[in-house]
Coordinates of C-alpha atoms and ligand atoms in Angstrom, one line a residue:
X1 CA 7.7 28.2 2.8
X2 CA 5.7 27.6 6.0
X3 CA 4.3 24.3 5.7
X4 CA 1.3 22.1 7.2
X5 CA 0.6 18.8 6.7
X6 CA -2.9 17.5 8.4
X7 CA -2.3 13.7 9.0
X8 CA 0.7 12.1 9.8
X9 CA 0.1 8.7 8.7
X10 CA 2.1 6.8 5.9
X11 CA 1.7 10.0 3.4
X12 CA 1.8 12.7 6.0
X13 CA 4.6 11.6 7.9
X14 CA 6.8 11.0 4.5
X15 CA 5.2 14.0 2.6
X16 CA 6.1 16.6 5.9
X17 CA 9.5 14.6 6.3
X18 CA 10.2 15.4 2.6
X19 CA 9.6 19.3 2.4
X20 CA 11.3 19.4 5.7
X21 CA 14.6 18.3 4.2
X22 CA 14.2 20.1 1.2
X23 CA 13.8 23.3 3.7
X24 CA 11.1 24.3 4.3
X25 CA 9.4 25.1 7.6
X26 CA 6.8 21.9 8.3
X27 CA 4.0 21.5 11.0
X28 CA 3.4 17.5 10.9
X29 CA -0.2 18.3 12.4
X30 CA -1.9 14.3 13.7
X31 CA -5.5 14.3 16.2
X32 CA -4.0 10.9 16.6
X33 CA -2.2 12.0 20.5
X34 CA -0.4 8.2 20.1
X35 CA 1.3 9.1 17.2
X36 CA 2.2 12.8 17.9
X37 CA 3.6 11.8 21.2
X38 CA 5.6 8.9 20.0
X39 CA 7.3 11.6 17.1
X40 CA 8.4 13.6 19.8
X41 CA 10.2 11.0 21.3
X42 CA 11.7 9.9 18.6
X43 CA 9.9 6.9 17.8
X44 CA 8.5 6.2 14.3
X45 CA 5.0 5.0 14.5
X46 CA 5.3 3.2 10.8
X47 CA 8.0 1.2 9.5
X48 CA 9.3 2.8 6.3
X49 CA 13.2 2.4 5.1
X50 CA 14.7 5.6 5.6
X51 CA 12.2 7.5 7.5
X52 CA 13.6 7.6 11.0
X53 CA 17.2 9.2 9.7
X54 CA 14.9 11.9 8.0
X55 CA 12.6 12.6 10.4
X56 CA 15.1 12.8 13.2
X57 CA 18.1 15.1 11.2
X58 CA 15.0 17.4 10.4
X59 CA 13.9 18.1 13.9
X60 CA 17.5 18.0 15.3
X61 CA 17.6 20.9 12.7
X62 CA 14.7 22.4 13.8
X63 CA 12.5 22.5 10.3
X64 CA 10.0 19.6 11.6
X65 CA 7.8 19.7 13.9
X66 CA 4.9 17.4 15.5
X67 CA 1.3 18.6 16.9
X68 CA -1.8 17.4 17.8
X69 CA -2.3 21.4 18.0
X70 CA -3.7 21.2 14.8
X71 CA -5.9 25.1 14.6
X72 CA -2.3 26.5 15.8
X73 CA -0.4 25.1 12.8
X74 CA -3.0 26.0 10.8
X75 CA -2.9 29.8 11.5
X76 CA 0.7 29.4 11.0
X77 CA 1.0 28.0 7.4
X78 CA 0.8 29.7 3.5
X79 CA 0.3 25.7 2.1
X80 CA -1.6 22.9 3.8
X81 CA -1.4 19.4 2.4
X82 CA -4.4 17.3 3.5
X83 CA -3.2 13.7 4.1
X84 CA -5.8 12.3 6.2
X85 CA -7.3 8.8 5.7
X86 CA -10.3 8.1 3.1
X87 CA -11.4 4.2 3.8
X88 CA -14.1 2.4 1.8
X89 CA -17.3 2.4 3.2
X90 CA -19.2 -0.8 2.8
X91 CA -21.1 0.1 -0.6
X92 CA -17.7 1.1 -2.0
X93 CA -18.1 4.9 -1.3
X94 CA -15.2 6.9 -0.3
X95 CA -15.6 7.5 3.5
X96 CA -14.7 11.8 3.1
X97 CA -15.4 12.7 6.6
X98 CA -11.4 12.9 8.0
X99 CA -11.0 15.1 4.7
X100 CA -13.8 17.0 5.9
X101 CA -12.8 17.9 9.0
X102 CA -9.9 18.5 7.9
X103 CA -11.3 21.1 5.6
X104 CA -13.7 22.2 8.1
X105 CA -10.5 22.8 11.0
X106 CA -8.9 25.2 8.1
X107 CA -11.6 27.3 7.1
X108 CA -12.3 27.9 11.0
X109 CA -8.1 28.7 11.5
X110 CA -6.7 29.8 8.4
X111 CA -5.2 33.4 8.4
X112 CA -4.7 35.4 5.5
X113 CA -4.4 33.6 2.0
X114 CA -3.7 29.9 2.1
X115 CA -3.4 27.0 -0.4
X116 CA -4.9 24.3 0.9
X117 CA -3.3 20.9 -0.8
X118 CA -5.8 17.6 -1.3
X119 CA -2.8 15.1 -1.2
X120 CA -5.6 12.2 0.0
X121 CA -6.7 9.7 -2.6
X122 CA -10.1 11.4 -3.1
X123 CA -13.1 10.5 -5.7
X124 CA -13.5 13.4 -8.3
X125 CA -15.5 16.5 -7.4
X126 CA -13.8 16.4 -3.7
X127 CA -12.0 19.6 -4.4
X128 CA -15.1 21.5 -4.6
X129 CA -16.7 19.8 -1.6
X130 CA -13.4 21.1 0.2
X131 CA -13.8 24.5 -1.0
X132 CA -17.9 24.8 0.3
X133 CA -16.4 23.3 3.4
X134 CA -14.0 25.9 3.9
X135 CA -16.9 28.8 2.3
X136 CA -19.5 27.5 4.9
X137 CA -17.1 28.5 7.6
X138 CA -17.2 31.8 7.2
X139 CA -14.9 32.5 4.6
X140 CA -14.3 34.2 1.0
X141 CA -13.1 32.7 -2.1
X142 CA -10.1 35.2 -1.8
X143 CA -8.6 33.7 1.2
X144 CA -7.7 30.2 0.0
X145 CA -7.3 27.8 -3.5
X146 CA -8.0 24.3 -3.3
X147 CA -5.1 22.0 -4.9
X148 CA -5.2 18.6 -6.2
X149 CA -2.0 17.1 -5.9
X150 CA -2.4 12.9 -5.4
X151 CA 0.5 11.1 -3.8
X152 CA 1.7 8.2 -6.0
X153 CA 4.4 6.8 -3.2
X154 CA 4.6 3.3 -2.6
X155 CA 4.9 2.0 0.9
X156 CA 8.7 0.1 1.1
X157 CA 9.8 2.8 -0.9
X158 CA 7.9 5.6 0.5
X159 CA 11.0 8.1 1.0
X160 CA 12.9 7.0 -2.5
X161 CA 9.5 7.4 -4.3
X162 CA 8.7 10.7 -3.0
X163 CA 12.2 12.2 -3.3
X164 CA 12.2 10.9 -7.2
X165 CA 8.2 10.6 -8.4
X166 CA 7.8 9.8 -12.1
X167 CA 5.8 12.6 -12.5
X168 CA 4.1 15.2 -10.1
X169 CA 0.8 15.8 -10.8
X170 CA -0.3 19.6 -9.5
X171 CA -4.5 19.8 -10.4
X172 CA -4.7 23.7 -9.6
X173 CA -7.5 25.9 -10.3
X174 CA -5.2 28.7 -11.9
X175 CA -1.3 29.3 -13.5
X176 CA -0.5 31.5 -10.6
X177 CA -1.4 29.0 -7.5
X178 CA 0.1 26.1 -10.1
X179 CA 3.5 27.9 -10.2
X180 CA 3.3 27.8 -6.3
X181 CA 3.2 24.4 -6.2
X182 CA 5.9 24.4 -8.7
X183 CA 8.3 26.3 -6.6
X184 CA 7.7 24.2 -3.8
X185 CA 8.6 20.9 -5.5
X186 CA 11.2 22.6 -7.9
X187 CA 14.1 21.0 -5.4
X188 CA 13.0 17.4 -6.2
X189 CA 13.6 18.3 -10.8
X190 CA 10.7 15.7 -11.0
X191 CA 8.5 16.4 -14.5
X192 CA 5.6 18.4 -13.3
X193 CA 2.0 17.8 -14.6
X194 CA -0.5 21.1 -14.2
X195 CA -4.0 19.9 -14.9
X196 CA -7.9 21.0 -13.7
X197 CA -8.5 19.7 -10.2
X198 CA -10.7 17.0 -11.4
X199 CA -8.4 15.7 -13.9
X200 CA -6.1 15.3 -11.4
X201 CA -8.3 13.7 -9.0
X202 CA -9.0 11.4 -11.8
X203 CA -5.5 10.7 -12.6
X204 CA -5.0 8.9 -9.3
X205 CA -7.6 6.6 -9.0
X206 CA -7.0 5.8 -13.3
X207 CA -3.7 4.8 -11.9
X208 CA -4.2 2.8 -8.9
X209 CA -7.5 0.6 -11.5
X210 CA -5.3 0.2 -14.1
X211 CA -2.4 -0.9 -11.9
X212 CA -4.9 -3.1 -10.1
X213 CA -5.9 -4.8 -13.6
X214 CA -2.7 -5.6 -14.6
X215 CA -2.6 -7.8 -11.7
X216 CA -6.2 -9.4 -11.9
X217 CA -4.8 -9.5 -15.8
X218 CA -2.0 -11.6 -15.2
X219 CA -3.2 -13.9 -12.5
X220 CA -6.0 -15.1 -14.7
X221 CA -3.0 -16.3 -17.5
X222 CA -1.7 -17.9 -14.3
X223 CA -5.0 -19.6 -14.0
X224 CA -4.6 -20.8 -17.5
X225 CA -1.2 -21.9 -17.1
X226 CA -1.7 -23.9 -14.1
X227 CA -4.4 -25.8 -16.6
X228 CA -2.1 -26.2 -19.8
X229 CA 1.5 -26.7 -17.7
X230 CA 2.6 -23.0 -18.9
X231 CA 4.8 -21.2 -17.0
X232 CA 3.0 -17.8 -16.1
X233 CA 6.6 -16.1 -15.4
X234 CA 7.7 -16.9 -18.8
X235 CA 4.3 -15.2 -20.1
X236 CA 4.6 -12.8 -18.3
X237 CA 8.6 -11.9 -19.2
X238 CA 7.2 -12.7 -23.2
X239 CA 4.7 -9.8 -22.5
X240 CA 6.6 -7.3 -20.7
X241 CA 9.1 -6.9 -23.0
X242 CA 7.1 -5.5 -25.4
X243 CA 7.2 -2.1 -24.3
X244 CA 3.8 -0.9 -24.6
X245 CA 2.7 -3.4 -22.6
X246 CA 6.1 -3.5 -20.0
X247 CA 7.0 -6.1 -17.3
X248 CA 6.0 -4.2 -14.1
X249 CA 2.4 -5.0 -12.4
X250 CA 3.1 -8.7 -13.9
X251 CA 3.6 -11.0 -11.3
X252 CA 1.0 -13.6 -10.5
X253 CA 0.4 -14.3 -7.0
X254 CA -2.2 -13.8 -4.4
X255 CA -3.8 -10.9 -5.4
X256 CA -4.3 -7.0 -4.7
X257 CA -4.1 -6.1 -1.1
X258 CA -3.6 -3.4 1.0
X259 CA -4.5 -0.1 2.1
X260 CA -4.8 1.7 -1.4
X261 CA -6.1 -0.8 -4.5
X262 CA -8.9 -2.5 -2.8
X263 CA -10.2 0.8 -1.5
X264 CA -9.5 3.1 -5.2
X265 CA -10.9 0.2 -7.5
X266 CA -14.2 0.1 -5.2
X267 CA -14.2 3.6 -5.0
X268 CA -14.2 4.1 -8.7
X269 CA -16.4 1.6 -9.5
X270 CA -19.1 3.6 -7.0
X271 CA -18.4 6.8 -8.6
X272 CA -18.8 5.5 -12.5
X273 CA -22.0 3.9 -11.2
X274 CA -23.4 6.9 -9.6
X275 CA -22.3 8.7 -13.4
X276 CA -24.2 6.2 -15.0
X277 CA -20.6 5.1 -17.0
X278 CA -20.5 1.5 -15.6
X279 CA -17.1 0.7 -15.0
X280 CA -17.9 -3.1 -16.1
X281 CA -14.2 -4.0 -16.7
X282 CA -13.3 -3.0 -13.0
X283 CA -15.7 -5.1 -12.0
X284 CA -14.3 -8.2 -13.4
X285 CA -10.8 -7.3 -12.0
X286 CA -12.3 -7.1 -8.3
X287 CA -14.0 -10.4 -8.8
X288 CA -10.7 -12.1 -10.2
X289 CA -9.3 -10.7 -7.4
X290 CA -11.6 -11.4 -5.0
X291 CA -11.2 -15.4 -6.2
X292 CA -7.6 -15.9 -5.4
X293 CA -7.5 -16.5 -1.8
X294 CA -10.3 -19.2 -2.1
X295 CA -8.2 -21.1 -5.0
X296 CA -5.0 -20.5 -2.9
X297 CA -6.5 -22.3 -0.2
X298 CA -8.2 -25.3 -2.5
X299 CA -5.1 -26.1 -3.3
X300 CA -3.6 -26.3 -0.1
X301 CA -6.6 -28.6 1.4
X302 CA -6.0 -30.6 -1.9
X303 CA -2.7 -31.6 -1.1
X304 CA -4.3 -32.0 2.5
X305 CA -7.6 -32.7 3.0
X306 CA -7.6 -33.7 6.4
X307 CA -6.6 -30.0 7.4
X308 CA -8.1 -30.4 11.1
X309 CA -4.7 -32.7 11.9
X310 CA -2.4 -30.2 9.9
X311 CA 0.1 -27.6 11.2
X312 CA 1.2 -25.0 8.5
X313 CA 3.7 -22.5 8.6
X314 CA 3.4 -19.2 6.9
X315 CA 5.8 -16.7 5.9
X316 CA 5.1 -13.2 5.8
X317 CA 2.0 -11.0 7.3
X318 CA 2.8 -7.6 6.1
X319 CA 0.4 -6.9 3.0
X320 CA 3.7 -6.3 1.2
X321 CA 7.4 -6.3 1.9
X322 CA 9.8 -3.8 3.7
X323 CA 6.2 -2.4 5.2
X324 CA 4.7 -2.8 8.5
X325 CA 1.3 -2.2 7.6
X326 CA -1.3 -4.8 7.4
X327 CA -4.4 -3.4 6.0
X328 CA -6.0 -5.6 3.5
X329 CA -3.1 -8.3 4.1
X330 CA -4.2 -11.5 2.3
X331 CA -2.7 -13.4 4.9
X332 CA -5.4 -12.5 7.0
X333 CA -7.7 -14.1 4.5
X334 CA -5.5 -17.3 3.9
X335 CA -5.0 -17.7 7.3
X336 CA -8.1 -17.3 8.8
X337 CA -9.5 -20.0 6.1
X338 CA -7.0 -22.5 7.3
X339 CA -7.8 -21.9 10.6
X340 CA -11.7 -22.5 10.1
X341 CA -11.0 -25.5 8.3
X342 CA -9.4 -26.7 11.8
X343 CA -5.9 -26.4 10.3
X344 CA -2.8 -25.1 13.2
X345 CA -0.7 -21.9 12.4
X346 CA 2.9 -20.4 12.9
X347 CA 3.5 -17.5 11.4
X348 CA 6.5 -14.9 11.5
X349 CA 6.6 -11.6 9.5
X350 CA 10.5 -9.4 9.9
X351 CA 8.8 -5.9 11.2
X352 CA 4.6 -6.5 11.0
X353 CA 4.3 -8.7 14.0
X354 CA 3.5 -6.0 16.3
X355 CA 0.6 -5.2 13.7
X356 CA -0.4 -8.7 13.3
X357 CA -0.8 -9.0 16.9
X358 CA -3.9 -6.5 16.8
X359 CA -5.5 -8.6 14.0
X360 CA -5.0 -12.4 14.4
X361 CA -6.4 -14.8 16.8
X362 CA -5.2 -18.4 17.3
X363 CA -2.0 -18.8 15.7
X364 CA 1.4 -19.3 17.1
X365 CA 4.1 -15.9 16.6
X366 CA 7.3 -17.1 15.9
X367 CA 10.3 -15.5 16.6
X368 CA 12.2 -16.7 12.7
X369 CA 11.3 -18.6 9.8
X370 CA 12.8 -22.1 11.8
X371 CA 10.8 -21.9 14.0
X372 CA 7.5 -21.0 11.9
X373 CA 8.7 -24.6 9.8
X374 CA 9.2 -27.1 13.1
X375 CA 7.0 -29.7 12.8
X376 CA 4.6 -28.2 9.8
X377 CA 3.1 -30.6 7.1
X378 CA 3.4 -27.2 4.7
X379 CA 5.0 -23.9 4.5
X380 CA 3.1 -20.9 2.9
X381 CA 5.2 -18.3 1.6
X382 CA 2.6 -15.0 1.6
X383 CA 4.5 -11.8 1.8
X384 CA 8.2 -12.2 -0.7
X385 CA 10.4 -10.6 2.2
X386 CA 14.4 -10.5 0.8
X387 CA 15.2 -12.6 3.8
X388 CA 13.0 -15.5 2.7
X389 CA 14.8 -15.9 -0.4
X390 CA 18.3 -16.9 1.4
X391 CA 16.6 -19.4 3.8
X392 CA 18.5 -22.6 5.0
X393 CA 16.1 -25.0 3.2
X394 CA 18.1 -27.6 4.0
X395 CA 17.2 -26.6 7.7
X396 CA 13.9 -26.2 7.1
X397 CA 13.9 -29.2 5.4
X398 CA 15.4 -31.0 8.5
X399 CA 12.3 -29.7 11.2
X400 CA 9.4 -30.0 8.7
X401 CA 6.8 -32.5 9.1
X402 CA 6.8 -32.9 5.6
X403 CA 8.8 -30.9 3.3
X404 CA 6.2 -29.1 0.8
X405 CA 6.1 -25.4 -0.3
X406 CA 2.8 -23.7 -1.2
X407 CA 5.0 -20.1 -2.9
X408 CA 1.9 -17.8 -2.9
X409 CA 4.1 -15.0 -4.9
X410 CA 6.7 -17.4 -7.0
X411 CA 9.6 -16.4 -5.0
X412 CA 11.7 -19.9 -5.2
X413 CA 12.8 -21.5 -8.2
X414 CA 10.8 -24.9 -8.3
X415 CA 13.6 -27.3 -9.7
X416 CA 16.0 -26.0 -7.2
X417 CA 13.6 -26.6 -4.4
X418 CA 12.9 -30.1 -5.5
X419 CA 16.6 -31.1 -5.6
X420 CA 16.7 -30.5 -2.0
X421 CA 13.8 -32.6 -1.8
X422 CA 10.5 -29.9 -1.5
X423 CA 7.2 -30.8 -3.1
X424 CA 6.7 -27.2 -4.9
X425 CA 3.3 -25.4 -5.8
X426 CA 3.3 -22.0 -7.4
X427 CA 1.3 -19.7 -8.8
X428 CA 0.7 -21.0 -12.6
X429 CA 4.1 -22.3 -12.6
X430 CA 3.8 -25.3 -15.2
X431 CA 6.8 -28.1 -15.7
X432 CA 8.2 -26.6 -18.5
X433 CA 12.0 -25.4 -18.6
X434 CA 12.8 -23.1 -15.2
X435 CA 15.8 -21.6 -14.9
X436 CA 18.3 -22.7 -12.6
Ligands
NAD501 P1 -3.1 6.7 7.5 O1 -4.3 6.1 8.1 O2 -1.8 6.0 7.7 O3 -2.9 8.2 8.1 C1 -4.0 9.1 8.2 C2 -3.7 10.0 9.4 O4 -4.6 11.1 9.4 C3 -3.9 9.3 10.7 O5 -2.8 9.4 11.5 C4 -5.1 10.0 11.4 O6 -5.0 10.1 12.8 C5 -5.0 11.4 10.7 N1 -6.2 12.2 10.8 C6 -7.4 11.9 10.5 N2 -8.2 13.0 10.6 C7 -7.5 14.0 11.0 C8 -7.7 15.4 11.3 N3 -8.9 15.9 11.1 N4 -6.7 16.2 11.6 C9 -5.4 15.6 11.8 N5 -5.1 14.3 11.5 C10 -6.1 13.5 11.1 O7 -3.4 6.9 6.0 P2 -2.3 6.9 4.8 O8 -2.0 5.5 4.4 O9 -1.2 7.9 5.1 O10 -3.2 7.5 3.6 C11 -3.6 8.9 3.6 C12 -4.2 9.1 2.2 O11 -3.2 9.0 1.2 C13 -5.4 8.2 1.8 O12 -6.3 8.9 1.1 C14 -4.7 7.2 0.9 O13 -5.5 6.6 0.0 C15 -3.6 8.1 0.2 N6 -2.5 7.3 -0.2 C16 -1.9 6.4 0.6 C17 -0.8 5.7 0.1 C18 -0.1 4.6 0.9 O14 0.7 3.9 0.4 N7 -0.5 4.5 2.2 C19 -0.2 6.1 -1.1 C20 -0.8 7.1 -1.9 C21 -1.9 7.7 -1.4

């Protein structure tokens, strides 16, 4: 099948990567000239694990291609997935003009029936303002379908999620352009979900809050156990493994970041509103969210109040690990509190440091985790990389001003970290047993 996907950002690039190596024929179509050019020479503009080996074996096989020709590969193609950004506009709204224009490109270049694929995170009723988009171009509502079909990857696992989704959720407007879909993913033998397009639009933000409130759920038990001496991990495991409720979307730490959450939980908190169904409990999850940075930092100036002669280290930049992307990173927010409280900052992040460059001011890039502790009264673990687990704490130990841990996401074991001699604070870790 002759394939187009408009955007070749974190979804793009992975969706068009994916169809192209289960064969079909895929236009990767970007406006973005940066990005397009630096495909075609090979370079990856993200950092994903196990992009850049399918990316590259697909165009040395000639099924992917890159564009910023973006009418041309619309002429050319029977699907075209719209992956283009939708950010959060300061009331909360979705921001639909990319997905627009988008829309509005297609209806101007499509050529003879197309289905046109809304794979962007989109508030419900986009669908049909896609298809008037399309209709006040010109065209008939024989030429095209609109699709819902919302992406559920996870950045760090981009490739693996899309290659083996939980479920796929096809929101289609009839059987016959749902079987289409179908067909297309029927390499992947993922469990297929045909639904209205609303429905399906609906499905993904429903995900994304209630994913988002497991989080805000959790770290308010951490705030309780940090009061009582409980042990928020042990909650948390107690929980999970009671099967309705599970252990995934448990882990107390700094918050919700990133480019999706913040953006889906406001966005459907705008669109209830606007409904008149007042999404109260969503609400409550932004504000507990919204909270943990501030008490993160308290903390921190507890321990040391006189934060204007303090140096601090902090690990990790990247709003997540095994990503390079930095949008909505909550060390942005940590750091740029320590910094207006007069504090000094090292930081190091393993791949986001070219990213972090474009956002921070006034803090020292390190080139390893040593160097981030020489000389700091505190290191701030932020992002949970693999690599910071397997530290040399007895060398970081050794170049620290003094040797205290603020773990902002409960990556070390507390009673191991103060046999070598660390003054520990988690995230509602109490003193109770820890395992060794
Ligand atoms: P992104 O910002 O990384 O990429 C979007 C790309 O679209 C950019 O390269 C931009 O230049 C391009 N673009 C914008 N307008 C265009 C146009 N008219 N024609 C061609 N290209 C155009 O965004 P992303 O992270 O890939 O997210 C895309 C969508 O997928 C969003 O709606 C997001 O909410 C959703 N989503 C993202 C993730 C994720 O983990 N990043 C996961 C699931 C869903």
């Amino acid at each position: 099948m002759r394939i187009c996907v408009i955007g070749s950002g974190y979804v793009g690039l992975v969706t068009a990567a994916v169809f192209s190596d289960m064969g079909s024929d895929v236009v990767c179509a970007d406006i973005d000239e940066g990005k397009i050019a630096s495909l075609n020479s090979r370079i990856m503009p993200i950092y994903e694990p196990g992009l850049e080996e399918m990316v590259k074996r697909n165009m040395d096989e000639g099924r992917i291609v890159f564009t910023t020709d973006v009418a041309a590969s619309i002429k050319k193609s029977e699907i075209i997935f719209i992956c283009v950004g939708t950010p959060s506009q300061s009331n909360g709204e979705t921001d639909l003009s990319y997905v627009k224009s988008a829309a509005k490109m297609i209806g101007e270049n499509l050529n003879g029936y197309t289905i046109i694929v809304n794979k962007s995170t989109v508030p419900v009723g986009t669908g049909d303002i896609v298809r008037r988009v399309v209709i006040s171009t010109g065209r008939s509502e024989e030429e095209f379908d609109v699709v819902s079909n919302p992406e559920f990857l996870r950045e760090g696992s981009a490739i693996g999620d899309a290659l083996n989704p939980d479920r796929i959720v096809v929101g289609a407007p009839s059987k016959k352009v749902a079987k289409k879909l179908k067909e297309l993913y029927a390499a992947l033998g993922a469990p297929v979900l045909v639904t209205d397009v609303p429905s399906a639009e609906l499905i993904k933000y429903a995900s994304n809050a209630f994913l988002a409130t497991k989080i805000s759920f959790i770290n308010a038990i951490a705030d309780i156990c940090e009061k009582v001496g409980a042990n928020v991990i042990d909650v948390a495991e107690g929980m999970g493994r009671d099967k309705r409720i599970g252990r995934d979307f448990l882990n107390a730490g700094l918050g919700f970041g990133g480019s999706c959450f913040p953006k889906d939980v406001t966005s459907l908190i705008h669109t209830s509103s606007i409904l008149g169904a007042e999404f109260k409990i969503l609400k409550n999850v932004v504000s507990t969210n919204e909270n943990r940075i501030p008490h993160f930092v308290d903390r921190i100036v507890e321990r040391f109040p006189d934060m204007g002669a303090c140096s601090f280290g902090a690990l990790g930049l990247a709003f997540k690990p095994d990503t390079d992307d930095m949008r909505e990173a909550k060390s942005v927010e940590i750091i740029n509190l320590l910094l207006e409280r007069g504090a000094k900052v090292k930081v190091f992040d393993p791949v986001a440091m070219n990213n972090a460059k474009k956002i921070l001011t006034n803090v020292e890039f390190c080139e390893n985790p040593y160097e981030v502790a020489n000389g700091a009264d505190a290191l701030i673990l932020i992002t949970e990389w693999r690599e910071f687990r397997t530290l040399d704490m007895e060398r970081i130990k050794s170049v620290m001003k003094t040797p205290v841990i603020f773990d902002g996401r409960n990556m070390y074991d507390p009673r191991a970290k103060a046999k070598i001699g660390f003054e520990y604070y988690g995230i509602g870790r109490g003193k109770g047993m820890e395992k060794e």
